[in-house]
PDB file of C-alpha atoms in Angstrom:
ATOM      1  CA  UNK A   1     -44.925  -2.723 -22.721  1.00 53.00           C
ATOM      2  CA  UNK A   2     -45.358  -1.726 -18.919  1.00 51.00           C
ATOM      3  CA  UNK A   3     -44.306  -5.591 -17.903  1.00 50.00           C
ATOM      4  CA  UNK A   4     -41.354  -5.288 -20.110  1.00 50.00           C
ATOM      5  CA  UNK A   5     -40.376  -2.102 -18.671  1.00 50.00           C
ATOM      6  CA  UNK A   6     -41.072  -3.336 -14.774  1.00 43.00           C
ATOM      7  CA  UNK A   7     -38.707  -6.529 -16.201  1.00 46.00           C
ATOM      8  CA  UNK A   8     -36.027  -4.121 -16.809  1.00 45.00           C
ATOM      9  CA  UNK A   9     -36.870  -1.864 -13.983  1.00 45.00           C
ATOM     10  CA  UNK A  10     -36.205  -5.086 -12.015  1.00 46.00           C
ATOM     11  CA  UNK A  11     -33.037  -6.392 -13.798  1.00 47.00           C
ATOM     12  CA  UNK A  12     -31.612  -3.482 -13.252  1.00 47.00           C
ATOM     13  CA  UNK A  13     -32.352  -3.007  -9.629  1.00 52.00           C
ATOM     14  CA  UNK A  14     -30.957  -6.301  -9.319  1.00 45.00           C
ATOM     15  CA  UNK A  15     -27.780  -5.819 -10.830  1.00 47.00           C
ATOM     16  CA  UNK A  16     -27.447  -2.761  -8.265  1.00 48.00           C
ATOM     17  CA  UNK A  17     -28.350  -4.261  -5.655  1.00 52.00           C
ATOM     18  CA  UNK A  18     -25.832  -7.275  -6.118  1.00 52.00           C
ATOM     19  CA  UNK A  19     -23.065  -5.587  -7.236  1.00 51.00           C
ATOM     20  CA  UNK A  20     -20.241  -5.687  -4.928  1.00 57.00           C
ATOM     21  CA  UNK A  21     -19.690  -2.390  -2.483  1.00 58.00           C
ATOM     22  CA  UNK A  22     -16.600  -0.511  -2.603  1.00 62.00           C
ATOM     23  CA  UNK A  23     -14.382  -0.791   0.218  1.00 63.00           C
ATOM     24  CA  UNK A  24     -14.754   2.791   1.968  1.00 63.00           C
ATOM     25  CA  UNK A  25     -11.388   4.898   1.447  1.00 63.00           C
ATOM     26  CA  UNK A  26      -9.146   4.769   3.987  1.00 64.00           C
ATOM     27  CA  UNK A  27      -9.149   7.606   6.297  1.00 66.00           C
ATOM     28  CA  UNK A  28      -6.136   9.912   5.714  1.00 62.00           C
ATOM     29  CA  UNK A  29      -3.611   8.891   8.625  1.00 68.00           C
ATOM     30  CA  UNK A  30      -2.992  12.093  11.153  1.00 79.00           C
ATOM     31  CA  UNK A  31       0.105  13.511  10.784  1.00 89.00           C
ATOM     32  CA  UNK A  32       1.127  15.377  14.518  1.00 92.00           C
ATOM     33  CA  UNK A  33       3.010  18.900  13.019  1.00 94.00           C
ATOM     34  CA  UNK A  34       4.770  18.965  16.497  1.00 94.00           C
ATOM     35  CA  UNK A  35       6.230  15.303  16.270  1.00 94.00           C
ATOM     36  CA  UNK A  36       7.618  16.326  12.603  1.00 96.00           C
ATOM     37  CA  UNK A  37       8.417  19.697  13.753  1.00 96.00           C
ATOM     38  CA  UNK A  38      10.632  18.130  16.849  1.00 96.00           C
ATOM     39  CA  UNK A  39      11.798  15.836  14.400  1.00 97.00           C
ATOM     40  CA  UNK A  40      13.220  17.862  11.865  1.00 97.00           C
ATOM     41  CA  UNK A  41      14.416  20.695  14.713  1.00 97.00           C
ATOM     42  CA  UNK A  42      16.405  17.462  16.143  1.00 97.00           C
ATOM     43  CA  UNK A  43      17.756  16.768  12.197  1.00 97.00           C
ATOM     44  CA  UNK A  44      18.603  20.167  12.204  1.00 97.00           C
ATOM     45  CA  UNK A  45      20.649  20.056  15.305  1.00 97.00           C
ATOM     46  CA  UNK A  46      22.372  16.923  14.063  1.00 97.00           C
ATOM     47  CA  UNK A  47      23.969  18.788  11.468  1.00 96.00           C
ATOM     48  CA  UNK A  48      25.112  21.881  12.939  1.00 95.00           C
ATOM     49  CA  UNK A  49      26.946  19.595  15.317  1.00 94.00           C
ATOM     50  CA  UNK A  50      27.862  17.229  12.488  1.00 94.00           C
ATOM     51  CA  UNK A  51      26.637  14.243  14.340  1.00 96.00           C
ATOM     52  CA  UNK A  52      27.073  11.561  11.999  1.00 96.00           C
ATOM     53  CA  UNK A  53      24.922   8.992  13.512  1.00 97.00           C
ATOM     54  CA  UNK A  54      21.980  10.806  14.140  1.00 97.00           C
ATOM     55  CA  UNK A  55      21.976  12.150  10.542  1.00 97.00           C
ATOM     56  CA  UNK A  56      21.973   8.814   9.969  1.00 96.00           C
ATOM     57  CA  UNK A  57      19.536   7.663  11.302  1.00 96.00           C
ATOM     58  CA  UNK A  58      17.170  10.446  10.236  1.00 97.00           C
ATOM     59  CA  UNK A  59      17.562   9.828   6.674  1.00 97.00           C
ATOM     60  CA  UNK A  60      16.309   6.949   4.483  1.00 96.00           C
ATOM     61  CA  UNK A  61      19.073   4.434   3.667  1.00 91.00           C
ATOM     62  CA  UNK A  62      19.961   3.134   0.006  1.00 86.00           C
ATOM     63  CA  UNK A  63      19.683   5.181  -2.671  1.00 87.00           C
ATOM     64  CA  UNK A  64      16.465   6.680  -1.916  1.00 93.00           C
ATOM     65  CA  UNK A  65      16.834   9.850  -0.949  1.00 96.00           C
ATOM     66  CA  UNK A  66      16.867  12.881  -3.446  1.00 96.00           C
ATOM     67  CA  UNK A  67      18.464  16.162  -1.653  1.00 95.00           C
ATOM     68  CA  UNK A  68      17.871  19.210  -4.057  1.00 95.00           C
ATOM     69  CA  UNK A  69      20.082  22.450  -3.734  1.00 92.00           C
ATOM     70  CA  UNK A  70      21.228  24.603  -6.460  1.00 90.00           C
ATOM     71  CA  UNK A  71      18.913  23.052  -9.024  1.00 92.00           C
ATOM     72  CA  UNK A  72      20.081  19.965  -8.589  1.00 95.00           C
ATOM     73  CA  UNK A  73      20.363  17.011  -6.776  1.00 94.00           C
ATOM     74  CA  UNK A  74      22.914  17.103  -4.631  1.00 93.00           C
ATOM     75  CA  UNK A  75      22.634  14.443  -1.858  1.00 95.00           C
ATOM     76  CA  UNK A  76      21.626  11.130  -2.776  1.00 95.00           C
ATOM     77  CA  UNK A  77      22.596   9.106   0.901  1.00 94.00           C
ATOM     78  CA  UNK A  78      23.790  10.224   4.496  1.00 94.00           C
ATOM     79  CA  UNK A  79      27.281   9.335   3.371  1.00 94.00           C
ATOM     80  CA  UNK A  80      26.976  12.437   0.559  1.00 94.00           C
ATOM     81  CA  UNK A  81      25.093  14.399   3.449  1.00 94.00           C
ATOM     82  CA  UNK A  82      28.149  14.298   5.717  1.00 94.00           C
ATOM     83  CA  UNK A  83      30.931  14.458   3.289  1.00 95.00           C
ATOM     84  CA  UNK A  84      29.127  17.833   2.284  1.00 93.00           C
ATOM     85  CA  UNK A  85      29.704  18.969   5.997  1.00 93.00           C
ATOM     86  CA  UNK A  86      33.299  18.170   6.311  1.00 92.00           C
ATOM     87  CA  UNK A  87      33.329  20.416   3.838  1.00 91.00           C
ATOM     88  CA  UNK A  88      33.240  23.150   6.529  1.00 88.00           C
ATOM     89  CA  UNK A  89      36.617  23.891   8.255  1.00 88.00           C
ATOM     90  CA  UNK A  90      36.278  21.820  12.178  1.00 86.00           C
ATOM     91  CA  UNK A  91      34.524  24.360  14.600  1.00 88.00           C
ATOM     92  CA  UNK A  92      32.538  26.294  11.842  1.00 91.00           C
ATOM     93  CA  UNK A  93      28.983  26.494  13.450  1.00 93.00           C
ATOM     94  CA  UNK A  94      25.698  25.768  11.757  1.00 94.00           C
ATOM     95  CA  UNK A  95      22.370  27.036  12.700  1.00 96.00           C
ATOM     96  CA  UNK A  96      19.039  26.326  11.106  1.00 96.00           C
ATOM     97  CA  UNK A  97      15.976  27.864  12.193  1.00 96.00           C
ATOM     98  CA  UNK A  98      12.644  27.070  10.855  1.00 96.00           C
ATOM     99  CA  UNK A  99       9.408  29.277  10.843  1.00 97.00           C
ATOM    100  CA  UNK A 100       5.976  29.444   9.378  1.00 97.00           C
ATOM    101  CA  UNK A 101       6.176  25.627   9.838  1.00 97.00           C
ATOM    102  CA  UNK A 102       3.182  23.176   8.247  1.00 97.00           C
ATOM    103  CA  UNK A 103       2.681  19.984   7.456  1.00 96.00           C
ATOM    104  CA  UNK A 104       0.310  17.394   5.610  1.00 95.00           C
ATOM    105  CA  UNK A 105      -0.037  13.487   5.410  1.00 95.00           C
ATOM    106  CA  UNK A 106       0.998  12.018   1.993  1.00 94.00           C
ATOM    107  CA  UNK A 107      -0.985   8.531   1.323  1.00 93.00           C
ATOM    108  CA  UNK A 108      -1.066   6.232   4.479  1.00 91.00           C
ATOM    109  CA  UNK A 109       2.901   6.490   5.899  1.00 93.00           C
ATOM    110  CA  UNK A 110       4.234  10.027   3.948  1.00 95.00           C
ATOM    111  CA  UNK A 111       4.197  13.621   5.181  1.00 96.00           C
ATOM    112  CA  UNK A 112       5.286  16.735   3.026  1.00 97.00           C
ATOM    113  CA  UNK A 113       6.522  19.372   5.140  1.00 98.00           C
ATOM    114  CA  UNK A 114       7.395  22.962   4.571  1.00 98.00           C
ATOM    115  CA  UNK A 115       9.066  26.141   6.153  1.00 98.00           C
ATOM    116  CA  UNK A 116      10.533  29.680   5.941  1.00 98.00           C
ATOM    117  CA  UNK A 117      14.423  28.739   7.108  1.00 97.00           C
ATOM    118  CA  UNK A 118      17.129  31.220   7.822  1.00 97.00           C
ATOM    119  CA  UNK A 119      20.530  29.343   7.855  1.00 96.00           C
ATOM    120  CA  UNK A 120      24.130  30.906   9.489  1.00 96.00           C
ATOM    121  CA  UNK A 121      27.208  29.443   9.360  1.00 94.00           C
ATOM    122  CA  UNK A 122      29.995  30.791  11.545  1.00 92.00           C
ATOM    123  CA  UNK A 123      30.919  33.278  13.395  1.00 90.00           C
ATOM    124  CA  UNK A 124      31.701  37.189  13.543  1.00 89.00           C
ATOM    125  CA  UNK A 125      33.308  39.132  10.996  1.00 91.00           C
ATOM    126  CA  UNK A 126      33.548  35.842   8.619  1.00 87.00           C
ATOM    127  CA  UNK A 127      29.591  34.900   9.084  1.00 92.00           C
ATOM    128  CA  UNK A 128      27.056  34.329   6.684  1.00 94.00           C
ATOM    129  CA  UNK A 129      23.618  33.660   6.479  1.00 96.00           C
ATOM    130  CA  UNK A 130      21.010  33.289   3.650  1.00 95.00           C
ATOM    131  CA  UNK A 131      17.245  31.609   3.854  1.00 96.00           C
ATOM    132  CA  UNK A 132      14.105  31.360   1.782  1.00 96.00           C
ATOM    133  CA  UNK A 133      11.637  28.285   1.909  1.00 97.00           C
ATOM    134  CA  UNK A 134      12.908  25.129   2.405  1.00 97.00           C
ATOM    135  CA  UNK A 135      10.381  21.576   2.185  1.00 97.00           C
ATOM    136  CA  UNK A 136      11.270  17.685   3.063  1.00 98.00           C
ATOM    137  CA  UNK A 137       9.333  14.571   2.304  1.00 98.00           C
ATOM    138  CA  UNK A 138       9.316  11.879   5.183  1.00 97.00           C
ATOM    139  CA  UNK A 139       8.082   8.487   5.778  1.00 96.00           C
ATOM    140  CA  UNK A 140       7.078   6.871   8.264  1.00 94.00           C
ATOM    141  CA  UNK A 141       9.204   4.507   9.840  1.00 89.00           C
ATOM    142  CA  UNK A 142       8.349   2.625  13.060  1.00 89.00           C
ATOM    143  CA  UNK A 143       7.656   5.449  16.187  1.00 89.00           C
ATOM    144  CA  UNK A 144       9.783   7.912  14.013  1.00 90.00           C
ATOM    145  CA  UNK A 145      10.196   9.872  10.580  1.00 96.00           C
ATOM    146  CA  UNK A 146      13.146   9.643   7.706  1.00 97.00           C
ATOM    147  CA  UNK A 147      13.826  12.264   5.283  1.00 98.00           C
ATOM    148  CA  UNK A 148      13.202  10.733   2.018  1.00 97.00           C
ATOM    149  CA  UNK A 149      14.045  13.861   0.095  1.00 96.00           C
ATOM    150  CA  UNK A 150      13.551  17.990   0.239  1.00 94.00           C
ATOM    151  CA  UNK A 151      14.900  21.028  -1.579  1.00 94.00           C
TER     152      UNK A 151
END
């Protein structure tokens, strides 16, 4: 009985000791919230001065990206992003501020970032403003970020 137990004591530590290691997990990739902050405050910026190219070029191309406002989606591509901002008679400035800004990394090349926002548009007597939270998903790309989608 006691050899037939070492037998087993030994098949098993055998099977352990041969069985192939898991890879470790890959460390979770840093994700700088000043880069993404200047980032999106540059985004930002692009669209109050309704700079096509650099909204552009912030924003994934195709048909990837999912803008959400008003319980739906509203923007699916730059294109829709900019057509929404000719919207607003020429000269009508837009502001965007962000506060209470954070940010984490999503698997090895995403980030999900959120913020209080307080938006105004125009000027004077005719102004408006309205905020509340506002969050954008980004992916890496190259040296850079793209907005991939946000509500």
């Amino acid at each position: 009985m006691v050899k037939r137990s070492l037998l087993v004591v030994a098949a098993a530590s055998l099977v352990v000791a041969c069985a192939p290691l898991r890879p470790a997990a890959a460390p979770a990739p840093v994700v700088s919230k000043e880069e993404v902050s200047d980032f999106l405050t540059d985004y930002l910026a692009a669209i109050g001065s309704r700079d096509a190219a650099r909204i552009r070029a912030a924003l994934v191309s195709g048909d990837r990206l999912a803008w959400i406002e008003d319980g739906k989606v509203s923007y699916r591509s730059a294109d829709a992003v900019i057509a929404g901002l000719a919207a607003f008679p020429a000269g009508t400035s837009i502001r965007t501020e962000l506060t209470d800004f954070d940010v984490v990394p999503v698997g090895q090349s995403g980030a999900h970032a959120w913020a209080t926002f307080r938006t105004s548009v125009g000027e004077g007597a005719a102004a408006f403003s309205f905020g509340g939270a506002i969050s954008f998903m980004l992916e890496r790309a190259g040296d850079s970020w793209k907005i991939v989608g946000g509500h």
